[in-house]
Short mmCIF file of C-alpha atoms in Angstrom, two decimals:
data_model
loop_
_atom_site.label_atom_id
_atom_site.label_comp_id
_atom_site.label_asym_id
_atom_site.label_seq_id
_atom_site.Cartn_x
_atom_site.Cartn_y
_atom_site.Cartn_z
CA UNK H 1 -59.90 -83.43 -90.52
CA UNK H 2 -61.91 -80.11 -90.93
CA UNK H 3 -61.47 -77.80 -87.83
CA UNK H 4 -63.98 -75.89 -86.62
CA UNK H 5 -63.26 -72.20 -86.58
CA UNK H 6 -64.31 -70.30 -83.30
CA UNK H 7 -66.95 -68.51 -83.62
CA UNK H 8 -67.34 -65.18 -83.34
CA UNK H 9 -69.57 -62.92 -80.99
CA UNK H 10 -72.02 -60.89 -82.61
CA UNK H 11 -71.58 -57.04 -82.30
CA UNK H 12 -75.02 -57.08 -80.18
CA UNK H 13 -73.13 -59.97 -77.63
CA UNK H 14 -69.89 -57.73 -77.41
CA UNK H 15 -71.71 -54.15 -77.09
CA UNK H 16 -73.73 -56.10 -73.76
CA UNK H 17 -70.37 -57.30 -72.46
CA UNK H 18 -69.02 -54.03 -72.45
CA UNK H 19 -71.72 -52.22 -71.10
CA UNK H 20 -71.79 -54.69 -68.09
CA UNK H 21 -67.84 -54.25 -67.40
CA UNK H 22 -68.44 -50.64 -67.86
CA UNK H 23 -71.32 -50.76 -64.86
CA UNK H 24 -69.99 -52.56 -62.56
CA UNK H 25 -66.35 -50.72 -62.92
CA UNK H 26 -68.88 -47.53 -62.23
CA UNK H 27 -70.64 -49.33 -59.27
CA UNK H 28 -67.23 -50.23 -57.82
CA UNK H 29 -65.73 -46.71 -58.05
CA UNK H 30 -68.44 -44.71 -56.75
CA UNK H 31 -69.19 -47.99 -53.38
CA UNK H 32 -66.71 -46.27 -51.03
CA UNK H 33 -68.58 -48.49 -48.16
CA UNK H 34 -67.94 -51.80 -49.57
CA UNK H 35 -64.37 -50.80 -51.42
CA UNK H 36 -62.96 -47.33 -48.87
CA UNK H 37 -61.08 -48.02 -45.57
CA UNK H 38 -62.53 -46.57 -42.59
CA UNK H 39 -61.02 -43.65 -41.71
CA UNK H 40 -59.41 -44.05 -37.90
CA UNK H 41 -60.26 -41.87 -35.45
CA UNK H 42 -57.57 -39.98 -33.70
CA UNK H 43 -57.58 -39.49 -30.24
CA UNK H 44 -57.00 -36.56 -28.22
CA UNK H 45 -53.65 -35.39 -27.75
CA UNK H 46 -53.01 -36.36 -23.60
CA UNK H 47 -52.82 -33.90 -21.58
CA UNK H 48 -51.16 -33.54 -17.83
CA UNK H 49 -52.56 -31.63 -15.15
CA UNK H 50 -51.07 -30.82 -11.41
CA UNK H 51 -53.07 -31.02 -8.94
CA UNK H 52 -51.66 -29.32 -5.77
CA UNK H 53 -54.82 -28.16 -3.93
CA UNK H 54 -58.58 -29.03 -3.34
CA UNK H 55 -61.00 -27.09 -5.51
CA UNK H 56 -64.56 -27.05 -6.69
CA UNK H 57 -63.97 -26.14 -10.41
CA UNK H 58 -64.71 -30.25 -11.75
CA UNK H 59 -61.69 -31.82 -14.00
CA UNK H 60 -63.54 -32.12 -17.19
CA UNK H 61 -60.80 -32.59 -19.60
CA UNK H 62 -60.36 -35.67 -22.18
CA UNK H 63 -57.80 -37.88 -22.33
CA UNK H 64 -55.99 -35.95 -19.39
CA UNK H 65 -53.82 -37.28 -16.83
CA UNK H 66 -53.97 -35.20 -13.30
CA UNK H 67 -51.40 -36.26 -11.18
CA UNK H 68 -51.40 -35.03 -7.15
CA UNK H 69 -48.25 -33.70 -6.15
CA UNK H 70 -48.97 -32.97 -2.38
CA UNK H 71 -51.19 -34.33 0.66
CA UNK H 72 -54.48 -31.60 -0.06
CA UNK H 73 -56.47 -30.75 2.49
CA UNK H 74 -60.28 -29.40 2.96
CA UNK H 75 -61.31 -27.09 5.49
CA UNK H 76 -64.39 -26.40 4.18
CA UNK H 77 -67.59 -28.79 6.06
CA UNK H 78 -69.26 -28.51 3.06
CA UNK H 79 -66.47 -28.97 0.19
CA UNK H 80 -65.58 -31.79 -1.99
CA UNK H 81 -61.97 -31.75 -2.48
CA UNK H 82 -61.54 -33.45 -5.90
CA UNK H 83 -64.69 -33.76 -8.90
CA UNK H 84 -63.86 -35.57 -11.85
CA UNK H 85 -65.62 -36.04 -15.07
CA UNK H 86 -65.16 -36.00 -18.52
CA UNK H 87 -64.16 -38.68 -20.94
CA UNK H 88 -61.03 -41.13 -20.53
CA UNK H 89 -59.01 -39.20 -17.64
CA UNK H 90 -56.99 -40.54 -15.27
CA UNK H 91 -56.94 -39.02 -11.78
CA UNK H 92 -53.32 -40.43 -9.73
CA UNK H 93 -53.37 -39.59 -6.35
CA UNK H 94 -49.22 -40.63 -6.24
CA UNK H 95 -49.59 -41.53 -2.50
CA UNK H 96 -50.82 -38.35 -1.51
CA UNK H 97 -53.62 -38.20 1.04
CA UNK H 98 -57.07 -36.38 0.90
CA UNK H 99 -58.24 -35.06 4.80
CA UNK H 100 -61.46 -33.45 5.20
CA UNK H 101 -62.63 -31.53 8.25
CA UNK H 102 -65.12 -34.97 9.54
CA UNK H 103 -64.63 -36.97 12.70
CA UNK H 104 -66.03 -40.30 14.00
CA UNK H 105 -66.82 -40.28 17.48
CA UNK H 106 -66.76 -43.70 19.26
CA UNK H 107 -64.78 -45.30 16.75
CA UNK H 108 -64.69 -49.16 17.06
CA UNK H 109 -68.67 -49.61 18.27
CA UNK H 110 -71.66 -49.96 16.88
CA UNK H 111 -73.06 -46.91 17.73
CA UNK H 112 -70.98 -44.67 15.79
CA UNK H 113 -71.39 -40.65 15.16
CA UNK H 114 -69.77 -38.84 12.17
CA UNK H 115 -69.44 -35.10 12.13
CA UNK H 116 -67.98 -32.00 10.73
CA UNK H 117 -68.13 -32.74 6.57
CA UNK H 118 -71.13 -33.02 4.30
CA UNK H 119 -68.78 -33.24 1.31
CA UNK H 120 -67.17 -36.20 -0.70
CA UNK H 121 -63.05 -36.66 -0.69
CA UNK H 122 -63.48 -37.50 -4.33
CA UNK H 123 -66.27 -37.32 -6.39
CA UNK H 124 -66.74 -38.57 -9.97
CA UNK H 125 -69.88 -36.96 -11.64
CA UNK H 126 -72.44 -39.04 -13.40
CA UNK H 127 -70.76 -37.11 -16.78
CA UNK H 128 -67.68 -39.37 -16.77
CA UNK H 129 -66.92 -42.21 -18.47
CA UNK H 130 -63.97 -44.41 -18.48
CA UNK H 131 -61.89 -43.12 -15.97
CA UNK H 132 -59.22 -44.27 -13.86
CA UNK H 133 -58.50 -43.47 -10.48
CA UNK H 134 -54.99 -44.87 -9.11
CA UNK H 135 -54.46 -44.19 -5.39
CA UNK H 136 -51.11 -45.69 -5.33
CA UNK H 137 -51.99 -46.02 -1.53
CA UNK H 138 -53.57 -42.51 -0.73
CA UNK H 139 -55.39 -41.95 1.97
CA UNK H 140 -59.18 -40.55 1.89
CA UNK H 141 -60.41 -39.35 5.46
CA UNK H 142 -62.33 -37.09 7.10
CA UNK H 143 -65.39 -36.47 4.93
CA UNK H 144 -69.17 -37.72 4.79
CA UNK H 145 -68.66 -39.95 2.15
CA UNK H 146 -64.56 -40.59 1.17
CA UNK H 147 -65.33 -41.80 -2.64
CA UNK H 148 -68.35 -41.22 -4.35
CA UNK H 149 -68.65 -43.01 -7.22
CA UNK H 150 -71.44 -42.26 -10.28
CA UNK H 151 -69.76 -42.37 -13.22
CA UNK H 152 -69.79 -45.03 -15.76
CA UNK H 153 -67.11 -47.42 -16.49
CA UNK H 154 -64.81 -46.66 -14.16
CA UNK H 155 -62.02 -47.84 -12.58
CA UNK H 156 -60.60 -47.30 -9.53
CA UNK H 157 -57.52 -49.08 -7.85
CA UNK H 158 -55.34 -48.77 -4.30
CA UNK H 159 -57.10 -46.24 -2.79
CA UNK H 160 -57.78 -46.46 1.18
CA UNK H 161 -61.31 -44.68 2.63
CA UNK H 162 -60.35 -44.48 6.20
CA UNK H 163 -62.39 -42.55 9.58
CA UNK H 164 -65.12 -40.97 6.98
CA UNK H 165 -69.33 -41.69 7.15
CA UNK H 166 -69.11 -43.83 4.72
CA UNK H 167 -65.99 -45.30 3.05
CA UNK H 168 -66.32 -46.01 -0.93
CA UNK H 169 -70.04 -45.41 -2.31
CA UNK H 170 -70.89 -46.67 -5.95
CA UNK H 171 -73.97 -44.82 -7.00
CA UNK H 172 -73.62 -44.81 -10.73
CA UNK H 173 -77.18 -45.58 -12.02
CA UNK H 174 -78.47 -48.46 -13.99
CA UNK H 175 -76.75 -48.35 -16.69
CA UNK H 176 -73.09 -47.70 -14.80
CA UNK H 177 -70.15 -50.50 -14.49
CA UNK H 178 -68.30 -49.63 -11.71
CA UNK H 179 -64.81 -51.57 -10.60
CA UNK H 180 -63.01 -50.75 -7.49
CA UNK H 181 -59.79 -53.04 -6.93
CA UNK H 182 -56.96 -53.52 -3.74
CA UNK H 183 -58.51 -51.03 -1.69
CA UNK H 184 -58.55 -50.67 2.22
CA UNK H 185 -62.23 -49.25 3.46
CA UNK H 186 -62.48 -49.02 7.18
CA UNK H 187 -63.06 -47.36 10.51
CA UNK H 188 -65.80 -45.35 8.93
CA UNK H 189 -69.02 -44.16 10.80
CA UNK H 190 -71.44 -46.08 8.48
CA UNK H 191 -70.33 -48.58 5.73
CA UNK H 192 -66.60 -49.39 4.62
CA UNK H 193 -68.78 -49.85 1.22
CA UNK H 194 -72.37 -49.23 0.39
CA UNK H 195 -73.27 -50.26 -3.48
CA UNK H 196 -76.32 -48.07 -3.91
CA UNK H 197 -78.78 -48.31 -6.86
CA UNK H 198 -75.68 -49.15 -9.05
CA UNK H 199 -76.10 -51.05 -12.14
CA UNK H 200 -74.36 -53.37 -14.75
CA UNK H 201 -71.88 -55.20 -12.75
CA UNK H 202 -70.44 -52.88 -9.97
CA UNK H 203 -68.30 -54.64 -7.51
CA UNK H 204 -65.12 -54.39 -5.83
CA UNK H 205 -62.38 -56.98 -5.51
CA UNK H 206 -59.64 -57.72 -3.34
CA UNK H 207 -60.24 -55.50 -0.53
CA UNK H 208 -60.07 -55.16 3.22
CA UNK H 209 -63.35 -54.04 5.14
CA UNK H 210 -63.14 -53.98 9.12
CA UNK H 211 -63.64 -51.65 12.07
CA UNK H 212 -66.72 -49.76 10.20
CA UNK H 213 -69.22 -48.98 12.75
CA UNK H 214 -71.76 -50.45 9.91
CA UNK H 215 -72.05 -53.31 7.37
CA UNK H 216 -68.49 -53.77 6.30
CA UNK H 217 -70.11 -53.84 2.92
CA UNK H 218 -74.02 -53.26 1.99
CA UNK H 219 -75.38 -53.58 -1.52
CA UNK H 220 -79.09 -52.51 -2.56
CA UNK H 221 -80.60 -51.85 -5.47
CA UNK H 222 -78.43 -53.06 -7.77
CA UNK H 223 -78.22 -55.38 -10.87
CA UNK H 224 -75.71 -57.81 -10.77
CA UNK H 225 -72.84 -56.65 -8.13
CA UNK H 226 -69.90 -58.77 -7.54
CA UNK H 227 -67.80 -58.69 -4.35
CA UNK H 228 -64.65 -61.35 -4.27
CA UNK H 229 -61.26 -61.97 -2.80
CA UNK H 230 -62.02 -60.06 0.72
CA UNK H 231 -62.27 -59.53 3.74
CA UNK H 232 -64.67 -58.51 5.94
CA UNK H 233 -63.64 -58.37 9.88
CA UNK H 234 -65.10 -56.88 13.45
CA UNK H 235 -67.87 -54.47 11.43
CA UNK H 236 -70.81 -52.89 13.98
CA UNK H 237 -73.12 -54.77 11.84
CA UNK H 238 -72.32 -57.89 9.30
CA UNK H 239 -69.62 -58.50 7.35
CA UNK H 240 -71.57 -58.47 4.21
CA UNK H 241 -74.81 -57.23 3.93
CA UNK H 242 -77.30 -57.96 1.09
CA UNK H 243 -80.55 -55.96 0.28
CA UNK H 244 -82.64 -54.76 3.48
CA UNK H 245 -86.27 -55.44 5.23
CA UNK H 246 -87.99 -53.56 2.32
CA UNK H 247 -88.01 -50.03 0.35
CA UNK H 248 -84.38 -50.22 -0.24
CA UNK H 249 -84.84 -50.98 -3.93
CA UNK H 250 -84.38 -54.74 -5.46
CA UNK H 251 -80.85 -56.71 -5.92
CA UNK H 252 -80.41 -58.88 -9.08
CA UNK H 253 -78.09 -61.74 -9.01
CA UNK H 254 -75.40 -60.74 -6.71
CA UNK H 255 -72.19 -62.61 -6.32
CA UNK H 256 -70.50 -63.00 -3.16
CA UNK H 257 -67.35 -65.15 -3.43
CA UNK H 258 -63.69 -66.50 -3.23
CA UNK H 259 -63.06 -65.04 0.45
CA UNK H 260 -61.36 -68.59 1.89
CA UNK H 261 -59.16 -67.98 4.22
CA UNK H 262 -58.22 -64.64 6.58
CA UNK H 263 -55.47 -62.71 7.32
CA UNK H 264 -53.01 -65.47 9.16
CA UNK H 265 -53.62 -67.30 6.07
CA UNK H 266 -54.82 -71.59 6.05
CA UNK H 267 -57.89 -72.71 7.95
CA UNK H 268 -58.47 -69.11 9.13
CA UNK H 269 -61.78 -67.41 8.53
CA UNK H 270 -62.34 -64.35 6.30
CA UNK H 271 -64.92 -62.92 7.47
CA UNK H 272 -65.38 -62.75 11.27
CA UNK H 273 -65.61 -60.86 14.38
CA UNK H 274 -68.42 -58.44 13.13
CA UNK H 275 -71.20 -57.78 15.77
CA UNK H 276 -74.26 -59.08 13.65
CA UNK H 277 -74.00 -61.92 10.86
CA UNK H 278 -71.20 -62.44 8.77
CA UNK H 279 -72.86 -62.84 5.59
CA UNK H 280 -76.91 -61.96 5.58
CA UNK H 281 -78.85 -62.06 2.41
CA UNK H 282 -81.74 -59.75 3.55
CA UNK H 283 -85.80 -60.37 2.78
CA UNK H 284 -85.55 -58.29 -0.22
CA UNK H 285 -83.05 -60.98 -1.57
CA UNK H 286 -85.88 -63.83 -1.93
CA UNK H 287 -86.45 -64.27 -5.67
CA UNK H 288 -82.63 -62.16 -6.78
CA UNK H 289 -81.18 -65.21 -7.41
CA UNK H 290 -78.37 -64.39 -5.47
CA UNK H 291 -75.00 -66.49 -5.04
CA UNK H 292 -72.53 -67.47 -2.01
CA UNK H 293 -69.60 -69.11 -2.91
CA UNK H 294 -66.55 -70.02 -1.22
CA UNK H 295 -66.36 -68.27 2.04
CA UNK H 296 -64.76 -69.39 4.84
CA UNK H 297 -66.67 -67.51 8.20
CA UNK H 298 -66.51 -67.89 11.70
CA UNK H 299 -66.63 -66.00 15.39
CA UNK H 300 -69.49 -63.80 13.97
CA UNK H 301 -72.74 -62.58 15.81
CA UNK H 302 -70.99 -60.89 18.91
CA UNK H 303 -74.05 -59.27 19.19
CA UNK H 304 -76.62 -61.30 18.04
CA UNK H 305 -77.05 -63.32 14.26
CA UNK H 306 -75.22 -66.27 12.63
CA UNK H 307 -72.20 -66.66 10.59
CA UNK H 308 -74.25 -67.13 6.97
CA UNK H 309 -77.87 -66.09 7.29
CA UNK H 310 -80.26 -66.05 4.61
CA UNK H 311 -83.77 -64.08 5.92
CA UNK H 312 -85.53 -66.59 3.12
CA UNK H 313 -86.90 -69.65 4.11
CA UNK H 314 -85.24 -72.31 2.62
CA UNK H 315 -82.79 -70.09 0.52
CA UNK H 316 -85.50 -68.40 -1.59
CA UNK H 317 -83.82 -68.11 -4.95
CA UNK H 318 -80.37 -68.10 -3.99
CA UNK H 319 -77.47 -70.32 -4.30
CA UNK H 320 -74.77 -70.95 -1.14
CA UNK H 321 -72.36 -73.83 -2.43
CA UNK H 322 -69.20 -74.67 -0.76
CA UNK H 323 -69.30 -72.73 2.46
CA UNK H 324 -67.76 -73.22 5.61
CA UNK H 325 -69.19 -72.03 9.06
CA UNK H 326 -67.06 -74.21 11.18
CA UNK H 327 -69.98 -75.73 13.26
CA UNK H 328 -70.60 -76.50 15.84
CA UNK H 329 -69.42 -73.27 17.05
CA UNK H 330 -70.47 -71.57 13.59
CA UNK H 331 -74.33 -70.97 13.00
CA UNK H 332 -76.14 -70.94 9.54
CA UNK H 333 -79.68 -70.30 9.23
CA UNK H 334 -82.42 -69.51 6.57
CA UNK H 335 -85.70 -68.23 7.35
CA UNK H 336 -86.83 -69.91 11.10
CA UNK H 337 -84.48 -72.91 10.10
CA UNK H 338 -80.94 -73.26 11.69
CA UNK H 339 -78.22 -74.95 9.82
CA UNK H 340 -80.75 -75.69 6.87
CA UNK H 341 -80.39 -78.13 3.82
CA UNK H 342 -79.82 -75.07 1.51
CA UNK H 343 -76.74 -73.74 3.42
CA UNK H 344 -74.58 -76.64 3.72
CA UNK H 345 -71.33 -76.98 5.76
CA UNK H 346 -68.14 -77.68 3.55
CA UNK H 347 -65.02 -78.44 5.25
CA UNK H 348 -61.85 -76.89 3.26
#
């Protein structure tokens, strides 16, 4: 049998061979995007800071932690005691308490009267972003507004805003995300906390609001807030307050929820005791789409109002699934309507 030799390319087939290898060997060196790691950024070296006494120069740094070491104290009616900003800081208060030179008169009614501070306890500027404040149980006090909150991203935890005009105030803009955790806000002049105009998902969790001459909370203006695990007990005004009459700005898709039993534990209600209703979605709230969920309320309206309220005829928008009121003592009641269709009773 006669094999049949290979044949061989011609020198025109081999020089085109080459000159492809040869250009795509040259394409591959000189692609450092599809071939090059990324080169890792390296972040700042941390820094710590003591912070022993109130002061108006703003902690700007990056990556730095500033730790109290003492209780500080302002005497100044128009002083903030603590400004933060910059990028990735943590501010630890280690405890320590903040007192301002403010008063509330009358504590414990509805007609309240704060005096004596126009400044903030702490303030974080609408220049940071991603920072932490850790209270480790500090105490805030005596100042027109104990926390005032505009940055973006951050996160504060542990902190209690006691006797100041208003507790904890997010005001970050609408682009901010805002999270405030295990905090105490009460026996403040106006709100324990007032979400203002804050956007992206500011909200506060697992916290106590009571004795605030006020809303134990009020939120307007702001695009999806979230308030859960709370409560909410023997405010001036409700428990939780949604949105207003009108000109307060408009809500989107708040979330009130998981608040199902109070402080002695079981069947007991979480929000209660407050002088107007205990949870009141306001007539700006018609078309937010707002949500209720999971609250257990009773003993509200000492004053006058219901235990879940809704100023919309029937509901507007909004959502309230698996509430209890405890009638027929408890009250619900949406527009004119009292305990309507859209505000059902659910026994827990």
């Amino acid at each position: 049998m006669n094999r049949i030799a290979p044949k061989t390319p011609s020198f025109a087939a081999r020089t085109a061979a080459l000159l492809f290898v040869f250009t795509v060997g040259v394409a591959l060196a000189t692609s450092g995007s599809a071939w090059a790691k990324k080169a890792k950024s390296v972040p700042a070296a941390i820094s710590t800071v003591s912070i022993s006494a109130c002061s108006a120069t703003a902690l700007t740094g990056t990556n730095t932690i500033y730790l109290v070491t003492q209780n500080l104290t302002e005497a100044t009616a128009s002083a903030t005691c603590i400004t933060l900003g910059g990028t990735g800081n943590t501010l630890a208060l280690q405890g320590f308490d903040i007192t301002g030179p403010g008063t509330v008169a009358d504590l414990g009614t509805p007609m309240c009267a704060f005096a004596g501070s126009t400044g903030d306890g702490i303030h974080i500027e609408t220049s940071a972003n991603e920072d932490v404040i850790e209270g480790g149980g500090g105490e805030v006090s005596g100042f027109a507004v104990g926390v005032l909150d505009q940055g973006n991203n951050t996160a504060g935890d542990d902190v209690l805003t006691l006797g100041n005009g208003v507790g904890l105030k997010m005001n970050g803009g609408s682009e901010a995300t805002e999270l405030w955790t295990n905090l105490d806000s009460s026996e403040n002049s106006m709100q324990g906390i007032f979400v203002a105009s804050c956007g992206d998902e500011c909200g506060a969790a697992d916290f106590f609001t009571g004795n605030n001459c006020a809303d134990g909370v009020l939120v307007t203006g702001s695009a999806g807030p979230r308030l859960n695990v709370f409560l909410s007990v023997d405010n001036g005004g409700a428990g939780v307050h949604i949105g207003c009459t009108s000109g307060c700005g408009t809500n989107s898709s708040v979330k009130v929820g998981d608040a199902p039993e109070g402080e002695t534990g079981g069947t007991s209600p979480a929000v209660t005791g407050n002088a107007g209703d205990g949870i009141f979605l306001d007539a700006s709230e018609a078309s937010t789409g707002d949500r209720v969920f999971l609250i257990n309320t009773s003993g509200n309206h000492t004053t006058s109002g219901y235990d879940l309220h809704d100023a919309s005829s029937t509901c507007g928008a909004n959502h309230w699934v698996t509430n209890t009121f405890n009638p027929p003592t408890g009250t619900a009641r949406a527009g004119t309507v009292s305990s309507p269709a859209c505000i059902p009773n659910t026994t827990f």
